[in-house]
Structures are given as C-alpha cells and as structure tokens.
CSV table of C-alpha atoms and ligand atoms in Angstrom, one decimal:
chain,number,residue,atom,x,y,z
A,100,MET,CA,40.5,31.8,2.2
A,101,ILE,CA,37.4,33.2,5.1
A,102,GLN,CA,35.9,30.2,7.0
A,103,LEU,CA,32.8,30.8,8.8
A,104,ILE,CA,33.1,31.3,12.4
A,105,LYS,CA,33.0,28.5,14.9
A,106,GLY,CA,29.7,27.7,16.1
A,107,PHE,CA,28.0,28.9,13.3
A,108,LYS,CA,27.2,27.1,10.4
A,109,ASP,CA,26.1,26.4,6.7
A,110,ILE,CA,22.8,24.9,6.1
A,111,LEU,CA,23.2,23.8,2.5
A,112,PRO,CA,20.9,23.1,-0.3
A,113,GLU,CA,21.0,19.5,0.6
A,114,GLU,CA,19.9,19.5,4.5
A,115,ILE,CA,17.3,22.2,3.4
A,116,SER,CA,14.6,19.8,2.0
A,117,LEU,CA,14.8,18.2,5.9
A,118,TRP,CA,14.5,20.7,7.1
A,119,GLN,CA,11.5,22.4,5.2
A,120,GLU,CA,9.6,19.7,6.0
A,121,ILE,CA,10.3,19.8,9.5
A,122,GLU,CA,8.7,23.5,8.9
A,123,ALA,CA,5.8,22.5,7.0
A,124,ALA,CA,4.7,19.5,9.7
A,125,ALA,CA,4.8,22.2,12.4
A,126,ARG,CA,3.3,24.8,10.2
A,127,GLU,CA,0.6,22.1,10.0
A,128,MET,CA,0.3,21.5,13.3
A,129,PHE,CA,0.6,24.7,14.8
A,130,GLU,CA,-2.2,25.9,12.3
A,131,ASN,CA,-4.7,23.0,13.1
A,132,PHE,CA,-4.0,23.9,16.8
A,133,GLY,CA,-5.7,27.5,16.7
A,134,TYR,CA,-1.8,29.5,17.0
A,135,ARG,CA,-0.3,31.8,14.4
A,136,GLU,CA,2.6,32.5,13.5
A,137,ILE,CA,4.7,35.7,15.1
A,138,ARG,CA,8.2,37.6,13.3
A,139,LEU,CA,9.9,39.1,15.8
A,140,PRO,CA,13.3,40.8,15.7
A,141,ILE,CA,16.4,39.3,16.1
A,142,VAL,CA,17.8,42.0,18.7
A,143,GLU,CA,16.2,43.3,21.9
A,144,LYS,CA,17.6,45.1,24.4
A,145,SER,CA,19.2,43.1,26.8
A,146,GLU,CA,17.3,43.9,29.7
A,147,LEU,CA,14.8,42.7,28.6
A,148,PHE,CA,16.5,39.2,28.1
A,149,ALA,CA,18.0,39.5,31.8
A,150,ARG,CA,14.7,40.4,33.6
A,151,SER,CA,12.9,37.2,32.2
A,152,ILE,CA,15.2,34.5,31.9
A,153,GLY,CA,16.8,35.8,35.2
A,154,ASP,CA,20.5,37.0,36.3
A,155,THR,CA,21.7,33.9,37.4
A,156,THR,CA,21.5,31.4,34.2
A,157,ASP,CA,23.7,30.1,32.1
A,158,ILE,CA,22.0,32.0,29.3
A,159,VAL,CA,22.5,35.7,30.5
A,160,GLU,CA,25.7,35.2,33.0
A,161,LYS,CA,27.7,33.9,29.6
A,162,GLU,CA,26.2,33.1,26.8
A,163,MET,CA,24.7,36.5,25.7
A,164,TYR,CA,26.0,38.1,22.5
A,165,THR,CA,25.8,41.6,24.1
A,166,PHE,CA,26.8,45.4,22.5
A,167,ASP,CA,26.8,48.7,23.0
A,168,ASP,CA,24.2,50.4,20.8
A,169,GLY,CA,25.2,53.9,21.5
A,170,ARG,CA,22.4,55.8,22.4
A,171,ARG,CA,19.6,52.9,22.6
A,172,GLY,CA,22.1,51.8,25.7
A,173,LEU,CA,23.0,47.5,25.5
A,174,VAL,CA,21.4,45.6,23.3
A,175,THR,CA,21.1,41.2,22.3
A,176,LEU,CA,21.3,38.8,20.2
A,177,ARG,CA,17.7,36.9,21.5
A,178,PRO,CA,18.9,33.5,23.2
A,179,GLU,CA,15.6,32.3,22.9
A,180,ALA,CA,12.1,33.4,21.9
A,181,THR,CA,9.7,33.7,25.1
A,182,ALA,CA,10.9,36.9,26.2
A,183,SER,CA,10.6,38.7,22.2
A,184,VAL,CA,6.2,37.0,22.2
A,185,VAL,CA,5.6,37.8,25.9
A,186,ARG,CA,7.2,41.7,24.9
A,187,SER,CA,5.3,41.7,21.5
A,188,TYR,CA,2.4,40.5,24.0
A,189,ILE,CA,2.6,43.6,26.4
A,190,GLN,CA,3.5,45.7,24.1
A,191,HIS,CA,0.7,45.7,21.6
A,192,LYS,CA,-1.6,45.2,24.6
A,193,MET,CA,-3.4,42.2,23.4
A,194,ALA,CA,-4.8,40.9,27.1
A,195,ALA,CA,-7.0,43.9,26.4
A,196,GLU,CA,-9.1,42.9,23.6
A,197,ASP,CA,-8.5,39.2,24.1
A,198,PRO,CA,-6.0,37.5,26.6
A,199,ILE,CA,-6.0,34.1,25.1
A,200,ARG,CA,-3.9,34.1,22.4
A,201,LYS,CA,-1.3,31.4,20.6
A,202,PHE,CA,1.7,32.0,18.5
A,203,TYR,CA,4.5,30.1,17.2
A,204,THR,CA,7.6,31.7,15.8
A,205,ILE,CA,10.8,29.8,14.1
A,206,GLY,CA,14.1,31.5,13.2
A,207,PRO,CA,17.7,31.7,15.0
A,208,MET,CA,18.7,32.6,18.4
A,209,PHE,CA,22.3,33.0,19.9
A,210,ARG,CA,23.9,32.1,22.6
A,211,ARG,CA,27.9,32.4,23.1
A,212,GLU,CA,28.2,29.1,24.0
A,213,ARG,CA,31.2,26.3,23.4
A,214,PRO,CA,30.4,24.6,20.7
A,215,GLN,CA,30.2,20.8,19.8
A,216,LYS,CA,28.2,18.3,18.5
A,217,GLY,CA,24.6,19.6,18.6
A,218,ARG,CA,25.7,22.9,20.5
A,219,TYR,CA,25.7,26.1,18.2
A,220,ARG,CA,26.4,29.8,19.0
A,221,GLN,CA,23.8,30.1,15.9
A,222,PHE,CA,21.0,27.3,16.2
A,223,TYR,CA,17.7,27.6,15.2
A,224,GLN,CA,14.2,27.0,17.7
A,225,ILE,CA,10.7,26.5,16.5
A,226,ASP,CA,8.7,28.1,19.1
A,227,ALA,CA,4.9,27.9,20.1
A,228,GLU,CA,3.6,29.8,23.4
A,229,VAL,CA,0.3,30.5,24.8
A,230,PHE,CA,-1.3,33.1,27.3
A,231,GLY,CA,-4.3,33.3,28.8
A,232,ILE,CA,-5.5,30.2,29.9
A,233,ALA,CA,-4.8,28.8,33.5
A,234,SER,CA,-6.1,25.1,33.2
A,235,PRO,CA,-4.0,22.1,33.3
A,236,LEU,CA,-6.3,21.4,30.2
A,237,ILE,CA,-3.9,23.9,28.0
A,238,ASP,CA,-0.6,22.0,29.8
A,239,ALA,CA,-1.9,18.6,28.2
A,240,GLN,CA,-3.1,20.1,24.7
A,241,ILE,CA,1.0,21.8,24.3
A,242,ILE,CA,2.3,18.4,25.6
A,243,LEU,CA,0.0,16.3,23.6
A,244,MET,CA,0.8,18.9,20.0
A,245,LEU,CA,4.8,18.6,20.5
A,246,VAL,CA,4.5,14.6,20.9
A,247,SER,CA,2.4,14.5,17.8
A,248,LEU,CA,4.4,16.5,15.9
A,249,PHE,CA,7.8,14.3,16.6
A,250,GLU,CA,5.2,11.0,16.0
A,251,ARG,CA,4.3,12.8,13.0
A,252,LEU,CA,7.7,13.2,11.7
A,253,GLU,CA,8.4,10.0,12.7
A,254,VAL,CA,11.0,10.3,14.7
A,255,THR,CA,11.0,7.7,17.4
A,256,ASP,CA,13.6,7.5,20.0
A,257,VAL,CA,12.3,10.6,21.8
A,258,SER,CA,10.9,10.6,25.2
A,259,ALA,CA,8.5,12.9,27.1
A,260,HIS,CA,9.9,14.0,30.5
A,261,ILE,CA,7.9,16.3,32.9
A,262,ASN,CA,7.5,17.7,35.9
A,263,CYS,CA,5.6,20.4,38.2
A,264,LEU,CA,8.0,23.2,39.4
A,265,GLY,CA,5.5,25.2,41.6
A,266,CYS,CA,4.7,28.1,42.7
A,267,PRO,CA,5.7,31.1,44.5
A,268,THR,CA,3.5,29.9,47.1
A,269,CYS,CA,5.2,26.1,47.8
A,270,ARG,CA,8.8,26.9,46.1
A,271,PRO,CA,10.3,28.5,48.6
A,272,PHE,CA,9.9,25.5,51.1
A,273,PHE,CA,11.3,23.2,48.4
A,274,GLN,CA,14.6,26.1,48.0
A,275,LYS,CA,15.4,25.9,51.8
A,276,ALA,CA,15.7,22.5,51.9
A,277,LEU,CA,17.3,22.0,49.0
A,278,TYR,CA,19.6,24.6,49.9
A,279,SER,CA,20.7,22.3,53.7
A,280,LEU,CA,21.4,20.1,50.7
A,281,LEU,CA,23.5,22.0,49.3
A,282,GLU,CA,25.4,23.6,52.1
A,283,ALA,CA,26.0,19.9,53.4
A,284,LYS,CA,27.4,19.0,49.8
A,285,LYS,CA,29.5,21.5,49.3
A,286,ASP,CA,32.7,20.5,48.7
A,287,ALA,CA,31.5,18.0,46.5
A,288,LEU,CA,30.0,20.9,43.7
A,289,CYS,CA,31.6,22.4,41.2
A,290,GLU,CA,32.1,26.1,41.2
A,291,ASN,CA,29.2,27.4,39.5
A,292,CYS,CA,26.9,25.5,42.2
A,293,VAL,CA,28.8,26.5,45.2
A,294,ARG,CA,27.8,29.6,43.3
A,295,ARG,CA,24.7,29.1,42.6
A,296,SER,CA,23.5,27.4,45.5
A,297,GLU,CA,23.0,31.5,47.3
A,298,LYS,CA,21.5,33.1,44.3
A,299,ASN,CA,19.0,29.9,42.6
A,300,PRO,CA,19.9,26.7,44.0
A,301,LEU,CA,17.7,24.8,41.3
A,302,ARG,CA,20.1,25.6,38.4
A,303,THR,CA,22.0,23.7,40.6
A,304,LEU,CA,19.9,20.3,39.4
A,305,ASP,CA,20.2,21.0,35.8
A,306,CYS,CA,24.3,21.1,36.3
A,307,LYS,CA,25.9,18.7,34.0
A,308,VAL,CA,28.8,18.2,35.8
A,309,PRO,CA,28.7,14.1,36.9
A,310,SER,CA,30.2,14.9,40.8
A,311,CYS,CA,27.1,17.3,41.1
A,312,ARG,CA,24.6,14.8,40.0
A,313,GLU,CA,26.1,12.1,42.1
A,314,ALA,CA,25.9,14.7,44.9
A,315,LEU,CA,22.3,15.9,43.9
A,316,ALA,CA,21.2,12.7,43.3
A,317,GLU,CA,19.4,12.1,46.6
A,318,ALA,CA,18.5,15.8,46.6
A,319,PRO,CA,15.0,16.6,48.1
A,320,SER,CA,11.6,16.7,44.9
A,321,ILE,CA,9.9,19.6,44.3
A,322,LEU,CA,7.5,16.9,44.1
A,323,ASP,CA,7.1,16.9,47.5
A,324,PHE,CA,6.6,20.2,48.6
A,325,LEU,CA,3.7,21.3,46.0
A,326,CYS,CA,0.7,23.2,47.4
A,327,SER,CA,-2.2,21.8,47.0
A,328,ASP,CA,-3.2,23.8,44.1
A,329,CYS,CA,-0.1,22.9,42.7
A,330,LYS,CA,-0.7,19.4,43.2
A,331,THR,CA,-3.7,19.3,42.1
A,332,HIS,CA,-2.5,21.1,38.9
A,333,PHE,CA,0.2,18.2,38.1
A,334,ASP,CA,-1.7,15.4,38.5
A,335,THR,CA,-4.8,16.7,36.1
A,336,VAL,CA,-1.9,17.2,33.3
A,337,LYS,CA,-0.7,13.4,34.0
A,338,GLN,CA,-4.4,11.8,34.1
A,339,LEU,CA,-4.9,13.7,30.7
A,340,LEU,CA,-2.1,12.8,28.8
A,341,ASP,CA,-3.1,9.2,30.5
A,342,LYS,CA,-6.4,9.7,28.5
A,343,GLN,CA,-4.8,10.9,25.2
A,344,ASN,CA,-2.3,8.1,25.8
A,345,ILE,CA,0.5,10.6,25.8
A,346,HIS,CA,4.0,8.7,26.8
A,347,TYR,CA,5.8,10.4,29.5
A,348,GLN,CA,8.2,10.4,32.6
A,349,VAL,CA,8.0,11.7,35.2
A,350,ASP,CA,12.0,13.5,36.4
A,351,ARG,CA,11.4,14.5,40.0
A,352,HIS,CA,14.7,16.2,39.3
A,353,LEU,CA,13.7,18.0,36.1
A,354,VAL,CA,14.4,22.1,36.5
A,355,ARG,CA,14.4,24.3,33.0
A,356,GLY,CA,17.1,26.7,32.1
A,357,LEU,CA,15.0,29.8,32.2
A,358,ASP,CA,14.1,31.3,36.2
A,359,TYR,CA,10.9,32.0,35.0
A,360,TYR,CA,9.3,28.6,34.7
A,361,THR,CA,6.2,27.8,38.1
A,362,ARG,CA,4.4,24.3,37.7
A,363,THR,CA,4.4,22.6,35.0
A,364,ALA,CA,8.1,21.7,32.9
A,365,PHE,CA,8.8,19.2,30.3
A,366,GLU,CA,11.6,18.1,28.1
A,367,ILE,CA,11.6,16.2,25.1
A,368,LEU,CA,14.8,14.0,25.3
A,369,THR,CA,16.9,11.7,22.8
A,370,THR,CA,19.2,9.0,23.0
A,371,SER,CA,20.6,9.5,19.2
A,372,LEU,CA,22.9,13.0,19.8
A,373,GLY,CA,24.9,11.9,22.8
A,374,ALA,CA,24.8,14.5,25.3
A,375,GLN,CA,23.1,17.0,23.5
A,376,ASN,CA,20.1,15.1,24.7
A,377,ALA,CA,17.5,17.5,24.8
A,378,VAL,CA,15.6,17.8,21.9
A,379,ALA,CA,12.9,20.3,23.4
A,380,GLY,CA,11.7,22.1,26.4
A,381,GLY,CA,9.8,23.5,28.1
A,382,GLY,CA,6.8,25.0,30.5
A,383,ARG,CA,4.4,26.8,32.1
A,384,TYR,CA,6.1,30.6,32.5
A,385,ASP,CA,2.6,32.5,34.7
A,386,GLY,CA,4.4,35.0,36.1
A,387,LEU,CA,6.2,36.5,33.9
A,388,VAL,CA,4.1,38.7,31.7
A,389,GLN,CA,3.3,40.9,35.2
A,390,ALA,CA,6.9,40.5,35.9
A,391,LEU,CA,8.0,42.3,32.6
A,392,GLY,CA,5.0,44.6,33.0
A,393,GLY,CA,1.8,43.7,31.6
A,394,PRO,CA,-1.1,42.8,33.2
A,395,SER,CA,-1.3,39.1,34.7
A,396,VAL,CA,-1.9,36.9,32.8
A,397,PRO,CA,-1.2,32.6,32.9
A,398,ALA,CA,1.2,31.6,29.5
A,399,ILE,CA,3.0,28.2,28.6
A,400,GLY,CA,5.2,27.4,25.9
A,401,PHE,CA,7.6,25.6,24.5
A,402,ALA,CA,10.9,25.3,21.9
A,403,ILE,CA,12.3,22.7,19.9
A,404,GLY,CA,15.7,22.1,18.9
A,405,PHE,CA,15.5,22.8,14.5
A,406,ASP,CA,18.9,22.0,14.5
A,407,ARG,CA,18.7,18.9,16.8
A,408,LEU,CA,15.9,17.6,14.9
A,409,ALA,CA,17.0,18.1,12.0
A,410,GLU,CA,20.3,16.2,13.2
A,411,ILE,CA,18.3,13.0,14.9
A,412,LEU,CA,16.2,12.6,11.2
A,413,SER,CA,19.3,12.9,9.1
A,414,GLN,CA,20.2,9.6,10.5
A,415,THR,CA,17.4,7.9,9.2
A,416,ARG,CA,16.4,10.0,5.8
A,417,THR,CA,17.8,10.3,2.8
A,418,ALA,CA,17.2,14.4,1.4
A,419,ALA,CA,15.9,13.7,-2.3
A,420,ALA,CA,17.2,17.1,-4.6
A,421,LYS,CA,13.9,17.7,-6.7
A,422,ARG,CA,14.6,15.9,-10.0
A,423,PRO,CA,13.8,18.4,-13.2
A,424,LYS,CA,11.3,16.9,-15.0
A,425,ILE,CA,12.6,18.2,-18.6
A,426,TYR,CA,16.3,18.8,-19.3
A,427,MET,CA,16.0,20.7,-22.7
A,428,ALA,CA,19.4,19.2,-25.5
A,429,PRO,CA,19.5,21.6,-28.0
A,430,LEU,CA,21.7,21.0,-30.9
A,431,GLY,CA,23.3,24.5,-32.2
A,432,GLU,CA,22.7,28.5,-31.6
A,433,THR,CA,19.1,28.4,-33.0
A,434,CYS,CA,17.2,25.6,-30.7
A,435,ARG,CA,19.3,26.7,-28.0
A,436,THR,CA,17.7,30.3,-28.4
A,437,LEU,CA,14.2,28.3,-28.4
A,438,ALA,CA,15.3,26.1,-25.8
A,439,PHE,CA,15.8,29.4,-23.5
A,440,GLU,CA,12.3,30.4,-24.1
A,441,TRP,CA,10.2,26.9,-23.8
A,442,ALA,CA,12.9,26.6,-20.7
A,443,CYS,CA,12.0,29.4,-19.0
A,444,ALA,CA,8.0,29.2,-19.9
A,445,LEU,CA,7.8,25.7,-18.5
A,446,ASN,CA,9.4,26.5,-15.2
A,447,LEU,CA,7.0,29.1,-14.8
A,448,SER,CA,4.3,26.9,-15.6
A,449,GLY,CA,5.1,24.6,-13.2
A,450,VAL,CA,7.0,22.4,-15.1
A,451,PRO,CA,11.0,22.4,-13.8
A,452,THR,CA,13.1,22.0,-16.1
A,453,GLU,CA,17.1,22.2,-16.6
A,454,MET,CA,18.8,23.4,-19.6
A,455,ASP,CA,22.5,23.9,-20.6
A,456,PHE,CA,23.6,27.5,-21.0
A,457,GLU,CA,26.8,26.4,-23.7
A,458,ASP,CA,26.6,25.3,-26.9
A,459,ARG,CA,27.5,21.3,-26.3
A,460,ASN,CA,26.7,17.9,-28.5
A,461,LEU,CA,24.2,15.6,-27.9
A,462,LYS,CA,26.2,13.2,-25.8
A,463,HIS,CA,27.2,16.1,-23.2
A,464,HIS,CA,23.6,16.3,-23.0
A,465,MET,CA,22.7,13.2,-22.9
A,466,LYS,CA,25.2,13.1,-19.4
A,467,ARG,CA,23.6,16.0,-18.4
A,468,ALA,CA,20.4,15.0,-18.3
A,469,ASP,CA,21.6,11.5,-16.2
A,470,LYS,CA,23.6,13.8,-13.5
A,471,PHE,CA,20.3,15.9,-13.0
A,472,HIS,CA,18.0,12.8,-12.6
A,473,ALA,CA,15.9,14.4,-15.2
A,474,ALA,CA,12.4,12.6,-16.0
A,475,HIS,CA,12.9,13.2,-20.3
A,476,ALA,CA,15.2,15.1,-22.4
A,477,LEU,CA,14.0,17.1,-25.4
A,478,ILE,CA,15.8,16.7,-27.8
A,479,PHE,CA,16.0,18.9,-31.4
A,480,GLY,CA,18.4,20.2,-33.8
A,481,ASP,CA,17.7,22.1,-37.1
A,482,ASN,CA,16.6,19.1,-39.0
A,483,GLU,CA,14.2,18.4,-36.4
A,484,LEU,CA,13.2,21.9,-36.4
A,485,THR,CA,12.8,21.6,-40.8
A,486,GLN,CA,10.1,18.7,-39.9
A,487,GLY,CA,7.9,20.4,-37.4
A,488,HIS,CA,8.8,18.3,-34.4
A,489,ALA,CA,11.4,17.5,-31.4
A,490,VAL,CA,12.0,14.3,-29.8
A,491,LEU,CA,10.8,13.8,-25.7
A,492,ARG,CA,13.1,10.8,-24.8
A,493,ASN,CA,11.9,9.7,-21.5
A,494,MET,CA,15.2,8.9,-19.6
A,495,GLU,CA,14.3,5.9,-17.6
A,496,THR,CA,13.1,3.6,-20.5
A,497,ARG,CA,14.9,5.7,-23.3
A,498,GLU,CA,11.6,5.6,-25.5
A,499,GLN,CA,10.4,8.7,-27.9
A,500,LYS,CA,7.8,10.4,-28.8
A,501,GLU,CA,7.8,13.5,-31.2
A,502,ILE,CA,6.2,16.6,-30.1
A,503,PRO,CA,5.0,19.2,-31.9
A,504,ILE,CA,7.4,22.6,-32.4
A,505,VAL,CA,3.6,24.7,-32.3
A,506,ASN,CA,2.8,25.0,-29.5
A,507,LEU,CA,4.8,22.9,-27.5
A,508,VAL,CA,5.4,24.1,-24.2
A,509,THR,CA,1.4,23.2,-24.5
A,510,HIS,CA,1.9,19.9,-25.3
A,511,ILE,CA,4.5,19.2,-22.8
A,512,ILE,CA,2.6,20.6,-19.9
A,513,ASN,CA,-0.4,18.7,-21.1
A,514,LEU,CA,1.8,15.4,-21.2
A,515,ILE,CA,4.1,15.7,-17.9
A,516,ARG,CA,1.4,17.6,-15.5
B,18,LIG,P1,20.8,22.4,26.7
B,18,LIG,O1,20.1,21.9,28.2
B,18,LIG,O2,21.0,21.4,25.7
B,18,LIG,O3,21.8,23.5,27.2
B,18,LIG,P2,18.8,24.4,27.2
B,18,LIG,O4,18.0,23.8,28.2
B,18,LIG,O5,19.9,25.5,26.8
B,18,LIG,O6,19.1,23.0,26.3
B,18,LIG,P3,16.1,25.7,26.2
B,18,LIG,O7,16.8,27.3,26.2
B,18,LIG,O8,15.3,25.0,26.7
B,18,LIG,O9,18.0,24.7,25.9
B,18,LIG,O10,15.8,25.4,24.8
B,18,LIG,C1,15.1,25.1,24.1
B,18,LIG,C2,16.0,23.8,22.8
B,18,LIG,O11,16.9,24.7,22.0
B,18,LIG,C3,16.9,22.7,23.7
B,18,LIG,O12,16.1,21.5,24.5
B,18,LIG,C4,17.6,22.2,22.2
B,18,LIG,O13,17.1,21.1,21.4
B,18,LIG,C5,17.7,23.7,21.7
B,18,LIG,N1,19.4,24.1,21.9
B,18,LIG,C6,19.4,25.5,23.0
B,18,LIG,N2,20.7,25.8,23.1
B,18,LIG,C7,21.1,24.9,21.6
B,18,LIG,C8,22.8,25.2,21.5
B,18,LIG,N3,23.4,26.2,21.3
B,18,LIG,N4,22.7,24.2,20.0
B,18,LIG,C9,21.2,24.0,19.4
B,18,LIG,N5,20.2,23.8,19.9
B,18,LIG,C10,20.1,24.5,21.1
B,19,LIG,MG1,22.0,25.1,27.1
C-alpha cells in the first residue's frame, strides 16, 4: 500500500468544516480592514528566498525544497509567503500607482523540517501584509486585527508577545554586544549557534537547545540599544495597544526566524500545543522591498500557522457534518427513478438531499436516513404514486405528512426552507 510521505498529511472531510470556519473568519476580518486577497505561485526562483529570508536562517540553510528546473535554474517550493508577495508588489510596479497596499493570502508552504507534532513538511499559512505605511499606527492595528481574529474564533490560551528588533542604525551595536557574550559562552553553545555567532548572532536567541537557552538567559536585549526613532516607534505601538485593551507581553529576547525584520516583531504563543507553541508570527520589514530591487517602501505583516490553529480549536470543538434535509426512500424501480429526479432538483434548489442508488426496502432506508442524521425521509412506493402523494416523515418526531406528487419539489421547498 502506498502511504503519504512523512511530514505531509491529509485534511479529511471530518476536519474540514473547522478549516473552513477559520478561513471564513479570517477572510471576513481581513476584508473589513481593507485587505485584498492575492494568490501567488507555489514555486519561485530559489534566489528569491535566499535573498529575502536570509542565507544563514534555518529555512534557507536546510529546510527548502529546491530542485533544478533545467534552463530555469534552481527553483524552490515556497517556505513562506512574504517573499512572493513582495516580489509581486515589485514586479507589478504597485508602488507607482499607490504604495499603500494591503494583501492577504492563504495556502500551503513547504519546509523540509523534522516532522513532529505541529511541525509538517507541507503546512498552511494565513498571511497578511501591508505596504507603504511607516506609522506605528499600522503596527498596532495589524496586531489588534490578529488578536481579534483569535478572539472571534474563541481561541483561549493564547498570548501576544512583542519586541522591537531595531533598525540598521541601532542593531549593529546590539549585535556587537551579543557577539561578545557569545564568544564568552562559546563552550556552552550548540554547534549551530557557534556557527551563527559569526554570521548572524541574532539567530542564536531563537535556538531551542536547552543549554543555549540557559547560556543566553542573561543575554543583552536589543531594547537597551534602540536608537531614539526605534524607541519612540516601539513606545507608540505599546501605548496604542494599551489604549485598545490588547493584552501583550514584551519579550526582550524575541527574534524571528527570518532576517528581514526591523522594529516591531510579534508572536502569538499557546500553551496547548506542547513544544510547537507559536501559532502566528510577524513583524515589520522596512528594508525588504528595496533589498529585492523595488522602491524604498516600508512594510509589515504576519503569518498564522493554519494547522496549529486548527489543532487548538479541534481540542474544544466537535465538527458537525452537514446533515441532509431530505433522505429519499423510494420503493421499487419506478419510484427510484423519480427519487433521482427529485433529489437532483432539490440539491440544485439548495435543499440538501440524499438517496440510495440501489433498490432497498423500507427498513434499510430508515437505517440510512438515521445514519445520515437526515431531518426528513420521503417515503413512496407504487401505492403512494397511484394515490397521488408521498409521505414525508420527520425523523426526530416520527410525525408524517402527505405531500402531493404534482409539483412535489416546490411543495418540499416551501415546507423546508
Ligand atoms: P517555529 O518557531 O515553530 O519553527 P517559525 O518561526 O519557523 O516557527 P514562521 O516562519 O514565523 O515560523 O511561520 C509562522 C507560523 O507558521 C508559525 O508561528 C507556525 O504556527 C507556523 N509554522 C511554521 N513552520 C511550521 C511547520 N513546519 N508546520 C506547521 N506549522 C508551521
Ligand atoms: Mg521554524
């Protein structure tokens, strides 16, 4: 038997109503805030991710699905959406007409990680990005929108964590201070962090290895190195969130797994998923559009881990399958053909109707109707046909009604809808 590849998964019909509910809530929330959907390719040139996410990040170093596409060179299954959104923004010269754009996109991402609970090789993200707004107002608004979406979905057990990652003016001073500590603690660090210390010291703060965490517990915080512009920006974001009653914690050591972030960075963490505790993450990336060859346009965005969010919600919700309103219970060949016609007409009119495609007796029909949790069964044999009516049975109360055969579909629609 051929099974799916480890780290990939099927999202089965039993789970899908929850996924649809989450998606609908996200769409509604984002559209109300003026975000418009954008759909982008799943494969892009590898260079796009190497240049945006950063050569020394986990994603680019070891998690990308890259293959040689002949003349097209190296291509990669997208590990995240931001890079593609930025590419599209630049490619279609969107800034020329109006630099301010708000997008959202929902779809699969691919990372060759070690598969485990909450960590898949194909997973889904709900992503939102804003271009062209430098004001801290948008930082506060995008965090408010994200937190409100979780509230709307009644996700409890989540908390917002924020930090400021500085800018090219102030970050080098912090990197230097961090580097000194890393040098001093070299012996306690994992191999990865020793390597990262040289190339990208900030990344060490994101390391999950316990000995590194311990060694870096007293690490300096970027917050003590912010230039006055970054400090004012961060203070304003916090004040705006306070005013809106959005609860958050300042996490002085929060960094993000991608290189492009500047200033505000945030994560939504949960305690109900074990080790994989981040359900969403995002931040400002003011330099990325320009770094990828576009104009100098500030930007901010976030990505929600769809799988993890669905996992949290599935712990408290039982998904109800859609129940048919009518179950057709025809007796005999002639009636079955009629049932087929009526079922098609009812389905097309928005009355969910099921039928058995084999010839069955009444007992079997009633069992199936119960199994489907159908609201009603429509019972009719040759006798009923000659008398000119079918019997509509309420499956819960067992109450029965006669429905005229002539214009039966209309009668049922009027009765049921
Ligand atoms: P983590 O620290 O869990 O590896 P990350 O920083 O790599 O997360 P981001 O790139 O910020 O993740 O992606 C945003 C969100 O996407 C994460 O908060 C998480 O919920 C989800 N996510 C990331 N990688 C995976 C994965 N392999 N499987 C499932 N969800 C994922
Ligand atoms: Mg990761």
